[in-house]
């Protein structure tokens, strides 16, 4: 009686593999990453570089448009509006370039629905804008901090008032306080207590008004060093403080407006970067 040997096919054998032959193992392909970091970093680098170039160009154009002489150059309002417009142009151009490169340079995604591709392209543009914004902010913060730190060290060596913490008081207003009257002969020359005066005025600026005892005390200091009568010296202290208070209020308002417009420009840059990334992605998939 003959014995029939049945040969069962290997569970790993592919169709068309002869019985007993070594089965072919298909290579395992790792799933492609949803984020092309190379494209994101390339777009961010281009955006940061263009931002730096345009900011330098804007600074040069701004300095060339102002003049220290009265009646020459643009007005402060025109200069402020021009700075805001240039900031918007810089953010839109740099973010658009970075987003487009991030979308155009990313890898092709196969077997994905159009909605998923659109979302990923948008995310690539947003990531490129985020990295570029962080890099630009870090560079500008480091540079400005180094410049301001050097200026503070230089000022501290010659001006005791620069050591005051809190609200800054321009030394110009301290000079006004101790400015002698030409018609009066001041008494013996006494050292100016600039540091103490700045601390008193800085406290007044933080609280919105000078205390009555501070006005009287500063008036005595001014009277002793300028020859003014005490009532006139106290009036000078009050008038000078009001001028410093007005200048501080204008500076605070200008800083608030600058922060608001910077927020708007950054928000617009994020939108443009995401939008142009989708355009670059469509061009990539053609």
PDB file of C-alpha atoms in Angstrom:
ATOM      1  CA  UNK A   1       0.000   0.000   0.000  1.00  0.00           C
ATOM      2  CA  UNK A   2       1.517   3.234  -1.038  1.00  0.00           C
ATOM      3  CA  UNK A   3       1.740   6.095   1.436  1.00  0.00           C
ATOM      4  CA  UNK A   4       0.614   9.538   0.309  1.00  0.00           C
ATOM      5  CA  UNK A   5       2.577  12.326   1.878  1.00  0.00           C
ATOM      6  CA  UNK A   6       0.694  15.578   1.934  1.00  0.00           C
ATOM      7  CA  UNK A   7       2.783  18.681   1.953  1.00  0.00           C
ATOM      8  CA  UNK A   8       1.139  21.689   3.564  1.00  0.00           C
ATOM      9  CA  UNK A   9       2.166  25.083   2.344  1.00  0.00           C
ATOM     10  CA  UNK A  10       3.995  27.342   4.786  1.00  0.00           C
ATOM     11  CA  UNK A  11       1.767  30.017   6.312  1.00  0.00           C
ATOM     12  CA  UNK A  12       4.378  32.586   5.278  1.00  0.00           C
ATOM     13  CA  UNK A  13       4.574  31.439   1.663  1.00  0.00           C
ATOM     14  CA  UNK A  14       3.507  33.948  -0.880  1.00  0.00           C
ATOM     15  CA  UNK A  15       1.204  33.068  -3.770  1.00  0.00           C
ATOM     16  CA  UNK A  16       3.116  31.269  -6.508  1.00  0.00           C
ATOM     17  CA  UNK A  17       5.777  29.821  -4.165  1.00  0.00           C
ATOM     18  CA  UNK A  18       6.506  26.167  -4.890  1.00  0.00           C
ATOM     19  CA  UNK A  19       6.064  23.716  -1.995  1.00  0.00           C
ATOM     20  CA  UNK A  20       9.299  23.240  -0.085  1.00  0.00           C
ATOM     21  CA  UNK A  21      10.860  26.412  -1.483  1.00  0.00           C
ATOM     22  CA  UNK A  22      12.067  29.170   0.814  1.00  0.00           C
ATOM     23  CA  UNK A  23       9.208  31.668   1.167  1.00  0.00           C
ATOM     24  CA  UNK A  24       9.847  35.309   0.190  1.00  0.00           C
ATOM     25  CA  UNK A  25       9.515  37.716   3.108  1.00  0.00           C
ATOM     26  CA  UNK A  26       8.237  41.101   2.025  1.00  0.00           C
ATOM     27  CA  UNK A  27      10.325  43.975   3.429  1.00  0.00           C
ATOM     28  CA  UNK A  28       8.743  45.787   6.323  1.00  0.00           C
ATOM     29  CA  UNK A  29       8.321  49.447   5.415  1.00  0.00           C
ATOM     30  CA  UNK A  30       8.146  51.860   8.344  1.00  0.00           C
ATOM     31  CA  UNK A  31       5.272  54.316   8.103  1.00  0.00           C
ATOM     32  CA  UNK A  32       6.297  57.721   6.863  1.00  0.00           C
ATOM     33  CA  UNK A  33       6.370  60.471   9.473  1.00  0.00           C
ATOM     34  CA  UNK A  34       3.552  62.953   9.374  1.00  0.00           C
ATOM     35  CA  UNK A  35       6.035  65.821   9.817  1.00  0.00           C
ATOM     36  CA  UNK A  36       8.932  66.516   7.457  1.00  0.00           C
ATOM     37  CA  UNK A  37      11.222  68.221   9.926  1.00  0.00           C
ATOM     38  CA  UNK A  38      13.829  68.895   7.274  1.00  0.00           C
ATOM     39  CA  UNK A  39      11.313  70.951   5.308  1.00  0.00           C
ATOM     40  CA  UNK A  40      10.109  72.703   8.461  1.00  0.00           C
ATOM     41  CA  UNK A  41      13.627  73.688   9.526  1.00  0.00           C
ATOM     42  CA  UNK A  42      14.512  74.807   6.003  1.00  0.00           C
ATOM     43  CA  UNK A  43      11.449  77.040   5.843  1.00  0.00           C
ATOM     44  CA  UNK A  44      12.125  78.404   9.328  1.00  0.00           C
ATOM     45  CA  UNK A  45      15.741  79.226   8.457  1.00  0.00           C
ATOM     46  CA  UNK A  46      14.683  81.081   5.308  1.00  0.00           C
ATOM     47  CA  UNK A  47      11.990  82.994   7.199  1.00  0.00           C
ATOM     48  CA  UNK A  48      14.347  84.001  10.020  1.00  0.00           C
ATOM     49  CA  UNK A  49      17.034  85.147   7.577  1.00  0.00           C
ATOM     50  CA  UNK A  50      14.570  87.217   5.533  1.00  0.00           C
ATOM     51  CA  UNK A  51      13.154  88.765   8.721  1.00  0.00           C
ATOM     52  CA  UNK A  52      16.624  89.828   9.811  1.00  0.00           C
ATOM     53  CA  UNK A  53      17.429  91.300   6.396  1.00  0.00           C
ATOM     54  CA  UNK A  54      14.176  93.256   6.216  1.00  0.00           C
ATOM     55  CA  UNK A  55      14.513  94.522   9.792  1.00  0.00           C
ATOM     56  CA  UNK A  56      18.003  95.831   9.042  1.00  0.00           C
ATOM     57  CA  UNK A  57      16.733  97.447   5.852  1.00  0.00           C
ATOM     58  CA  UNK A  58      13.823  99.008   7.730  1.00  0.00           C
ATOM     59  CA  UNK A  59      16.161 100.405  10.379  1.00  0.00           C
ATOM     60  CA  UNK A  60      18.321 101.975   7.670  1.00  0.00           C
ATOM     61  CA  UNK A  61      15.339 103.511   5.893  1.00  0.00           C
ATOM     62  CA  UNK A  62      13.949 104.791   9.183  1.00  0.00           C
ATOM     63  CA  UNK A  63      17.190 106.442  10.235  1.00  0.00           C
ATOM     64  CA  UNK A  64      17.515 108.075   6.828  1.00  0.00           C
ATOM     65  CA  UNK A  65      14.014 109.547   7.071  1.00  0.00           C
ATOM     66  CA  UNK A  66      14.441 111.330  10.431  1.00  0.00           C
ATOM     67  CA  UNK A  67      16.412 114.454  11.204  1.00  0.00           C
ATOM     68  CA  UNK A  68      17.501 116.119  14.456  1.00  0.00           C
ATOM     69  CA  UNK A  69      16.651 119.530  12.983  1.00  0.00           C
ATOM     70  CA  UNK A  70      13.202 121.019  13.386  1.00  0.00           C
ATOM     71  CA  UNK A  71      11.089 120.990  10.225  1.00  0.00           C
ATOM     72  CA  UNK A  72      13.228 118.382   8.484  1.00  0.00           C
ATOM     73  CA  UNK A  73      12.441 114.711   8.039  1.00  0.00           C
ATOM     74  CA  UNK A  74       9.171 112.960   8.736  1.00  0.00           C
ATOM     75  CA  UNK A  75       6.990 113.618  11.754  1.00  0.00           C
ATOM     76  CA  UNK A  76       6.778 111.267  14.711  1.00  0.00           C
ATOM     77  CA  UNK A  77       3.295 110.107  13.657  1.00  0.00           C
ATOM     78  CA  UNK A  78       4.435 109.350  10.113  1.00  0.00           C
ATOM     79  CA  UNK A  79       7.469 107.534  11.427  1.00  0.00           C
ATOM     80  CA  UNK A  80       5.305 105.404  13.735  1.00  0.00           C
ATOM     81  CA  UNK A  81       2.860 104.477  10.977  1.00  0.00           C
ATOM     82  CA  UNK A  82       5.738 103.635   8.637  1.00  0.00           C
ATOM     83  CA  UNK A  83       7.316 101.405  11.285  1.00  0.00           C
ATOM     84  CA  UNK A  84       4.033  99.522  11.762  1.00  0.00           C
ATOM     85  CA  UNK A  85       3.574  99.044   8.006  1.00  0.00           C
ATOM     86  CA  UNK A  86       7.152  97.822   7.616  1.00  0.00           C
ATOM     87  CA  UNK A  87       6.701  95.398  10.500  1.00  0.00           C
ATOM     88  CA  UNK A  88       3.621  93.952   8.807  1.00  0.00           C
ATOM     89  CA  UNK A  89       5.397  93.679   5.454  1.00  0.00           C
ATOM     90  CA  UNK A  90       8.385  91.973   7.083  1.00  0.00           C
ATOM     91  CA  UNK A  91       6.247  89.448   8.909  1.00  0.00           C
ATOM     92  CA  UNK A  92       4.078  88.634   5.884  1.00  0.00           C
ATOM     93  CA  UNK A  93       6.989  88.268   3.476  1.00  0.00           C
ATOM     94  CA  UNK A  94       9.179  86.178   5.789  1.00  0.00           C
ATOM     95  CA  UNK A  95       6.340  83.972   7.019  1.00  0.00           C
ATOM     96  CA  UNK A  96       5.046  83.450   3.506  1.00  0.00           C
ATOM     97  CA  UNK A  97       8.465  82.361   2.255  1.00  0.00           C
ATOM     98  CA  UNK A  98       9.002  80.005   5.176  1.00  0.00           C
ATOM     99  CA  UNK A  99       5.559  78.436   4.840  1.00  0.00           C
ATOM    100  CA  UNK A 100       5.865  77.962   1.085  1.00  0.00           C
ATOM    101  CA  UNK A 101       9.253  76.245   1.413  1.00  0.00           C
ATOM    102  CA  UNK A 102       7.981  74.015   4.221  1.00  0.00           C
ATOM    103  CA  UNK A 103       5.085  72.859   2.043  1.00  0.00           C
ATOM    104  CA  UNK A 104       7.053  72.553  -1.177  1.00  0.00           C
ATOM    105  CA  UNK A 105      10.011  70.641   0.300  1.00  0.00           C
ATOM    106  CA  UNK A 106       8.071  68.111   2.389  1.00  0.00           C
ATOM    107  CA  UNK A 107       7.909  64.480   1.310  1.00  0.00           C
ATOM    108  CA  UNK A 108       5.027  63.163  -0.759  1.00  0.00           C
ATOM    109  CA  UNK A 109       2.368  61.386   1.257  1.00  0.00           C
ATOM    110  CA  UNK A 110       0.790  58.431  -0.559  1.00  0.00           C
ATOM    111  CA  UNK A 111      -2.684  57.035   0.051  1.00  0.00           C
ATOM    112  CA  UNK A 112      -3.900  60.008   2.054  1.00  0.00           C
ATOM    113  CA  UNK A 113      -7.163  61.804   1.696  1.00  0.00           C
ATOM    114  CA  UNK A 114      -7.113  65.370   0.460  1.00  0.00           C
ATOM    115  CA  UNK A 115      -8.323  66.710   3.798  1.00  0.00           C
ATOM    116  CA  UNK A 116      -5.467  65.034   5.657  1.00  0.00           C
ATOM    117  CA  UNK A 117      -2.902  66.371   3.176  1.00  0.00           C
ATOM    118  CA  UNK A 118      -4.347  69.869   3.555  1.00  0.00           C
ATOM    119  CA  UNK A 119      -4.157  69.628   7.351  1.00  0.00           C
ATOM    120  CA  UNK A 120      -0.554  68.404   7.301  1.00  0.00           C
ATOM    121  CA  UNK A 121       0.523  71.149   4.920  1.00  0.00           C
ATOM    122  CA  UNK A 122      -1.117  73.737   7.175  1.00  0.00           C
ATOM    123  CA  UNK A 123       0.672  72.266  10.184  1.00  0.00           C
ATOM    124  CA  UNK A 124       4.011  72.419   8.331  1.00  0.00           C
ATOM    125  CA  UNK A 125       3.534  76.115   7.628  1.00  0.00           C
ATOM    126  CA  UNK A 126       2.557  76.808  11.231  1.00  0.00           C
ATOM    127  CA  UNK A 127       5.565  74.877  12.553  1.00  0.00           C
ATOM    128  CA  UNK A 128       7.946  76.726  10.222  1.00  0.00           C
ATOM    129  CA  UNK A 129       6.510  80.056  11.391  1.00  0.00           C
ATOM    130  CA  UNK A 130       6.787  79.015  15.043  1.00  0.00           C
ATOM    131  CA  UNK A 131      10.427  77.947  14.785  1.00  0.00           C
ATOM    132  CA  UNK A 132      11.362  81.086  12.831  1.00  0.00           C
ATOM    133  CA  UNK A 133       9.598  83.339  15.342  1.00  0.00           C
ATOM    134  CA  UNK A 134      11.345  81.700  18.290  1.00  0.00           C
ATOM    135  CA  UNK A 135      14.760  81.920  16.611  1.00  0.00           C
ATOM    136  CA  UNK A 136      14.265  85.566  15.620  1.00  0.00           C
ATOM    137  CA  UNK A 137      13.022  86.493  19.106  1.00  0.00           C
ATOM    138  CA  UNK A 138      15.989  84.729  20.730  1.00  0.00           C
ATOM    139  CA  UNK A 139      18.505  86.496  18.476  1.00  0.00           C
ATOM    140  CA  UNK A 140      16.920  89.931  18.923  1.00  0.00           C
ATOM    141  CA  UNK A 141      16.532  89.473  22.683  1.00  0.00           C
ATOM    142  CA  UNK A 142      20.165  88.447  23.081  1.00  0.00           C
ATOM    143  CA  UNK A 143      21.416  91.317  20.921  1.00  0.00           C
ATOM    144  CA  UNK A 144      19.239  93.998  22.503  1.00  0.00           C
ATOM    145  CA  UNK A 145      19.983  92.672  25.990  1.00  0.00           C
ATOM    146  CA  UNK A 146      23.719  92.853  25.363  1.00  0.00           C
ATOM    147  CA  UNK A 147      23.459  96.422  24.053  1.00  0.00           C
ATOM    148  CA  UNK A 148      21.259  97.577  26.918  1.00  0.00           C
ATOM    149  CA  UNK A 149      23.473  95.824  29.453  1.00  0.00           C
ATOM    150  CA  UNK A 150      26.552  97.584  28.124  1.00  0.00           C
ATOM    151  CA  UNK A 151      24.751 100.924  28.135  1.00  0.00           C
ATOM    152  CA  UNK A 152      23.633 100.338  31.722  1.00  0.00           C
ATOM    153  CA  UNK A 153      27.169  99.528  32.830  1.00  0.00           C
ATOM    154  CA  UNK A 154      28.508 102.626  31.100  1.00  0.00           C
ATOM    155  CA  UNK A 155      25.794 104.820  32.589  1.00  0.00           C
ATOM    156  CA  UNK A 156      26.247 103.401  36.071  1.00  0.00           C
ATOM    157  CA  UNK A 157      29.872 104.396  36.090  1.00  0.00           C
ATOM    158  CA  UNK A 158      29.008 108.065  35.608  1.00  0.00           C
ATOM    159  CA  UNK A 159      25.399 108.546  36.657  1.00  0.00           C
ATOM    160  CA  UNK A 160      24.225 107.436  40.100  1.00  0.00           C
ATOM    161  CA  UNK A 161      20.601 107.878  39.047  1.00  0.00           C
ATOM    162  CA  UNK A 162      20.905 104.945  36.634  1.00  0.00           C
ATOM    163  CA  UNK A 163      21.046 102.573  39.609  1.00  0.00           C
ATOM    164  CA  UNK A 164      17.425 103.280  40.536  1.00  0.00           C
ATOM    165  CA  UNK A 165      15.006 100.396  40.185  1.00  0.00           C
ATOM    166  CA  UNK A 166      11.399 100.740  39.032  1.00  0.00           C
ATOM    167  CA  UNK A 167      10.243 103.503  36.730  1.00  0.00           C
ATOM    168  CA  UNK A 168      13.054 105.346  35.001  1.00  0.00           C
ATOM    169  CA  UNK A 169      13.328 109.102  35.268  1.00  0.00           C
ATOM    170  CA  UNK A 170      15.063 110.955  32.484  1.00  0.00           C
ATOM    171  CA  UNK A 171      18.074 112.901  33.739  1.00  0.00           C
ATOM    172  CA  UNK A 172      16.838 115.867  31.729  1.00  0.00           C
ATOM    173  CA  UNK A 173      14.099 116.505  34.292  1.00  0.00           C
ATOM    174  CA  UNK A 174      16.631 116.393  37.130  1.00  0.00           C
ATOM    175  CA  UNK A 175      18.663 119.024  35.298  1.00  0.00           C
ATOM    176  CA  UNK A 176      15.549 121.200  35.043  1.00  0.00           C
ATOM    177  CA  UNK A 177      15.060 121.046  38.796  1.00  0.00           C
ATOM    178  CA  UNK A 178      18.535 122.366  39.558  1.00  0.00           C
ATOM    179  CA  UNK A 179      18.785 124.848  36.698  1.00  0.00           C
ATOM    180  CA  UNK A 180      19.805 128.206  38.241  1.00  0.00           C
ATOM    181  CA  UNK A 181      18.024 131.448  37.429  1.00  0.00           C
ATOM    182  CA  UNK A 182      20.265 133.863  35.466  1.00  0.00           C
ATOM    183  CA  UNK A 183      19.035 136.854  37.486  1.00  0.00           C
ATOM    184  CA  UNK A 184      19.856 135.223  40.807  1.00  0.00           C
ATOM    185  CA  UNK A 185      23.219 134.537  42.339  1.00  0.00           C
ATOM    186  CA  UNK A 186      23.051 130.987  43.737  1.00  0.00           C
ATOM    187  CA  UNK A 187      24.538 130.295  47.140  1.00  0.00           C
ATOM    188  CA  UNK A 188      27.613 128.216  47.703  1.00  0.00           C
ATOM    189  CA  UNK A 189      27.888 125.349  45.243  1.00  0.00           C
ATOM    190  CA  UNK A 190      26.488 122.185  46.788  1.00  0.00           C
ATOM    191  CA  UNK A 191      26.594 118.676  45.313  1.00  0.00           C
ATOM    192  CA  UNK A 192      23.441 117.665  43.491  1.00  0.00           C
ATOM    193  CA  UNK A 193      21.610 114.722  45.104  1.00  0.00           C
ATOM    194  CA  UNK A 194      20.571 113.244  41.756  1.00  0.00           C
ATOM    195  CA  UNK A 195      20.158 109.695  43.050  1.00  0.00           C
ATOM    196  CA  UNK A 196      17.862 110.728  45.879  1.00  0.00           C
ATOM    197  CA  UNK A 197      15.781 112.979  43.629  1.00  0.00           C
ATOM    198  CA  UNK A 198      15.370 110.215  41.048  1.00  0.00           C
ATOM    199  CA  UNK A 199      14.202 107.766  43.716  1.00  0.00           C
ATOM    200  CA  UNK A 200      11.625 110.223  45.031  1.00  0.00           C
ATOM    201  CA  UNK A 201      10.304 111.033  41.562  1.00  0.00           C
ATOM    202  CA  UNK A 202      10.279 107.372  40.523  1.00  0.00           C
ATOM    203  CA  UNK A 203       8.150 106.561  43.549  1.00  0.00           C
ATOM    204  CA  UNK A 204       5.836 109.431  42.646  1.00  0.00           C
ATOM    205  CA  UNK A 205       5.506 108.147  39.082  1.00  0.00           C
ATOM    206  CA  UNK A 206       4.627 104.671  40.305  1.00  0.00           C
ATOM    207  CA  UNK A 207       1.939 106.096  42.613  1.00  0.00           C
ATOM    208  CA  UNK A 208       0.718 108.817  40.255  1.00  0.00           C
ATOM    209  CA  UNK A 209       1.565 111.815  42.436  1.00  0.00           C
ATOM    210  CA  UNK A 210       4.234 113.198  44.747  1.00  0.00           C
ATOM    211  CA  UNK A 211       3.558 113.335  48.455  1.00  0.00           C
ATOM    212  CA  UNK A 212       3.343 116.804  49.990  1.00  0.00           C
ATOM    213  CA  UNK A 213       6.388 116.186  52.195  1.00  0.00           C
ATOM    214  CA  UNK A 214       8.348 115.047  49.133  1.00  0.00           C
ATOM    215  CA  UNK A 215       7.417 118.240  47.308  1.00  0.00           C
ATOM    216  CA  UNK A 216       8.557 120.342  50.255  1.00  0.00           C
ATOM    217  CA  UNK A 217      11.793 118.406  50.656  1.00  0.00           C
ATOM    218  CA  UNK A 218      12.681 118.578  46.970  1.00  0.00           C
ATOM    219  CA  UNK A 219      11.756 122.255  46.987  1.00  0.00           C
ATOM    220  CA  UNK A 220      14.266 122.846  49.784  1.00  0.00           C
ATOM    221  CA  UNK A 221      16.979 121.040  47.811  1.00  0.00           C
ATOM    222  CA  UNK A 222      16.222 123.096  44.717  1.00  0.00           C
ATOM    223  CA  UNK A 223      16.067 126.351  46.660  1.00  0.00           C
ATOM    224  CA  UNK A 224      19.435 125.715  48.310  1.00  0.00           C
ATOM    225  CA  UNK A 225      21.151 125.044  44.996  1.00  0.00           C
ATOM    226  CA  UNK A 226      19.477 127.556  42.694  1.00  0.00           C
ATOM    227  CA  UNK A 227      18.723 130.560  44.876  1.00  0.00           C
ATOM    228  CA  UNK A 228      14.981 130.370  44.189  1.00  0.00           C
ATOM    229  CA  UNK A 229      12.503 131.226  46.879  1.00  0.00           C
ATOM    230  CA  UNK A 230      10.973 128.162  48.514  1.00  0.00           C
ATOM    231  CA  UNK A 231       7.463 128.610  46.980  1.00  0.00           C
ATOM    232  CA  UNK A 232       8.988 129.027  43.511  1.00  0.00           C
ATOM    233  CA  UNK A 233      11.215 126.002  44.053  1.00  0.00           C
ATOM    234  CA  UNK A 234       8.248 123.862  45.114  1.00  0.00           C
ATOM    235  CA  UNK A 235       6.316 125.020  42.043  1.00  0.00           C
ATOM    236  CA  UNK A 236       9.259 124.032  39.874  1.00  0.00           C
ATOM    237  CA  UNK A 237       9.252 120.570  41.477  1.00  0.00           C
ATOM    238  CA  UNK A 238       5.530 120.184  40.775  1.00  0.00           C
ATOM    239  CA  UNK A 239       5.782 121.384  37.172  1.00  0.00           C
ATOM    240  CA  UNK A 240       8.800 119.189  36.442  1.00  0.00           C
ATOM    241  CA  UNK A 241       7.099 116.141  37.917  1.00  0.00           C
ATOM    242  CA  UNK A 242       4.021 116.719  35.762  1.00  0.00           C
ATOM    243  CA  UNK A 243       6.193 116.919  32.647  1.00  0.00           C
ATOM    244  CA  UNK A 244       7.939 113.672  33.587  1.00  0.00           C
ATOM    245  CA  UNK A 245       4.576 112.055  34.303  1.00  0.00           C
ATOM    246  CA  UNK A 246       3.228 113.080  30.888  1.00  0.00           C
ATOM    247  CA  UNK A 247       6.318 111.733  29.152  1.00  0.00           C
ATOM    248  CA  UNK A 248       6.026 108.432  31.049  1.00  0.00           C
ATOM    249  CA  UNK A 249       2.351 108.121  30.088  1.00  0.00           C
ATOM    250  CA  UNK A 250       3.175 108.689  26.415  1.00  0.00           C
ATOM    251  CA  UNK A 251       5.936 106.087  26.557  1.00  0.00           C
ATOM    252  CA  UNK A 252       3.599 103.553  28.163  1.00  0.00           C
ATOM    253  CA  UNK A 253       0.921 104.205  25.548  1.00  0.00           C
ATOM    254  CA  UNK A 254       3.430 103.859  22.727  1.00  0.00           C
ATOM    255  CA  UNK A 255       4.695 100.561  24.164  1.00  0.00           C
ATOM    256  CA  UNK A 256       1.127  99.255  24.431  1.00  0.00           C
ATOM    257  CA  UNK A 257       0.381 100.177  20.816  1.00  0.00           C
ATOM    258  CA  UNK A 258       3.637  98.598  19.648  1.00  0.00           C
ATOM    259  CA  UNK A 259       2.807  95.357  21.474  1.00  0.00           C
ATOM    260  CA  UNK A 260      -0.698  95.296  19.985  1.00  0.00           C
ATOM    261  CA  UNK A 261       0.525  95.780  16.424  1.00  0.00           C
ATOM    262  CA  UNK A 262       3.282  93.216  16.927  1.00  0.00           C
ATOM    263  CA  UNK A 263       0.654  90.706  18.043  1.00  0.00           C
ATOM    264  CA  UNK A 264      -1.445  91.459  14.958  1.00  0.00           C
ATOM    265  CA  UNK A 265       1.540  91.126  12.631  1.00  0.00           C
ATOM    266  CA  UNK A 266       2.578  87.799  14.182  1.00  0.00           C
ATOM    267  CA  UNK A 267      -0.960  86.480  13.904  1.00  0.00           C
ATOM    268  CA  UNK A 268      -1.108  87.521  10.253  1.00  0.00           C
ATOM    269  CA  UNK A 269       2.283  85.892   9.670  1.00  0.00           C
ATOM    270  CA  UNK A 270       1.038  82.584  11.113  1.00  0.00           C
ATOM    271  CA  UNK A 271      -1.980  82.654   8.794  1.00  0.00           C
ATOM    272  CA  UNK A 272       0.072  83.484   5.699  1.00  0.00           C
ATOM    273  CA  UNK A 273       2.666  80.803   6.501  1.00  0.00           C
ATOM    274  CA  UNK A 274      -0.034  78.132   6.880  1.00  0.00           C
ATOM    275  CA  UNK A 275      -1.852  79.227   3.733  1.00  0.00           C
ATOM    276  CA  UNK A 276       1.240  79.321   1.519  1.00  0.00           C
ATOM    277  CA  UNK A 277       2.338  75.948   2.892  1.00  0.00           C
ATOM    278  CA  UNK A 278      -0.834  74.437   1.459  1.00  0.00           C
ATOM    279  CA  UNK A 279      -0.092  76.117  -1.869  1.00  0.00           C
ATOM    280  CA  UNK A 280       3.492  74.812  -1.842  1.00  0.00           C
ATOM    281  CA  UNK A 281       2.229  71.339  -0.947  1.00  0.00           C
ATOM    282  CA  UNK A 282      -0.150  71.319  -3.901  1.00  0.00           C
ATOM    283  CA  UNK A 283       2.687  72.362  -6.193  1.00  0.00           C
ATOM    284  CA  UNK A 284       4.804  69.563  -4.722  1.00  0.00           C
ATOM    285  CA  UNK A 285       2.162  66.922  -5.516  1.00  0.00           C
ATOM    286  CA  UNK A 286       1.637  67.949  -9.135  1.00  0.00           C
TER     287      UNK A 286
END
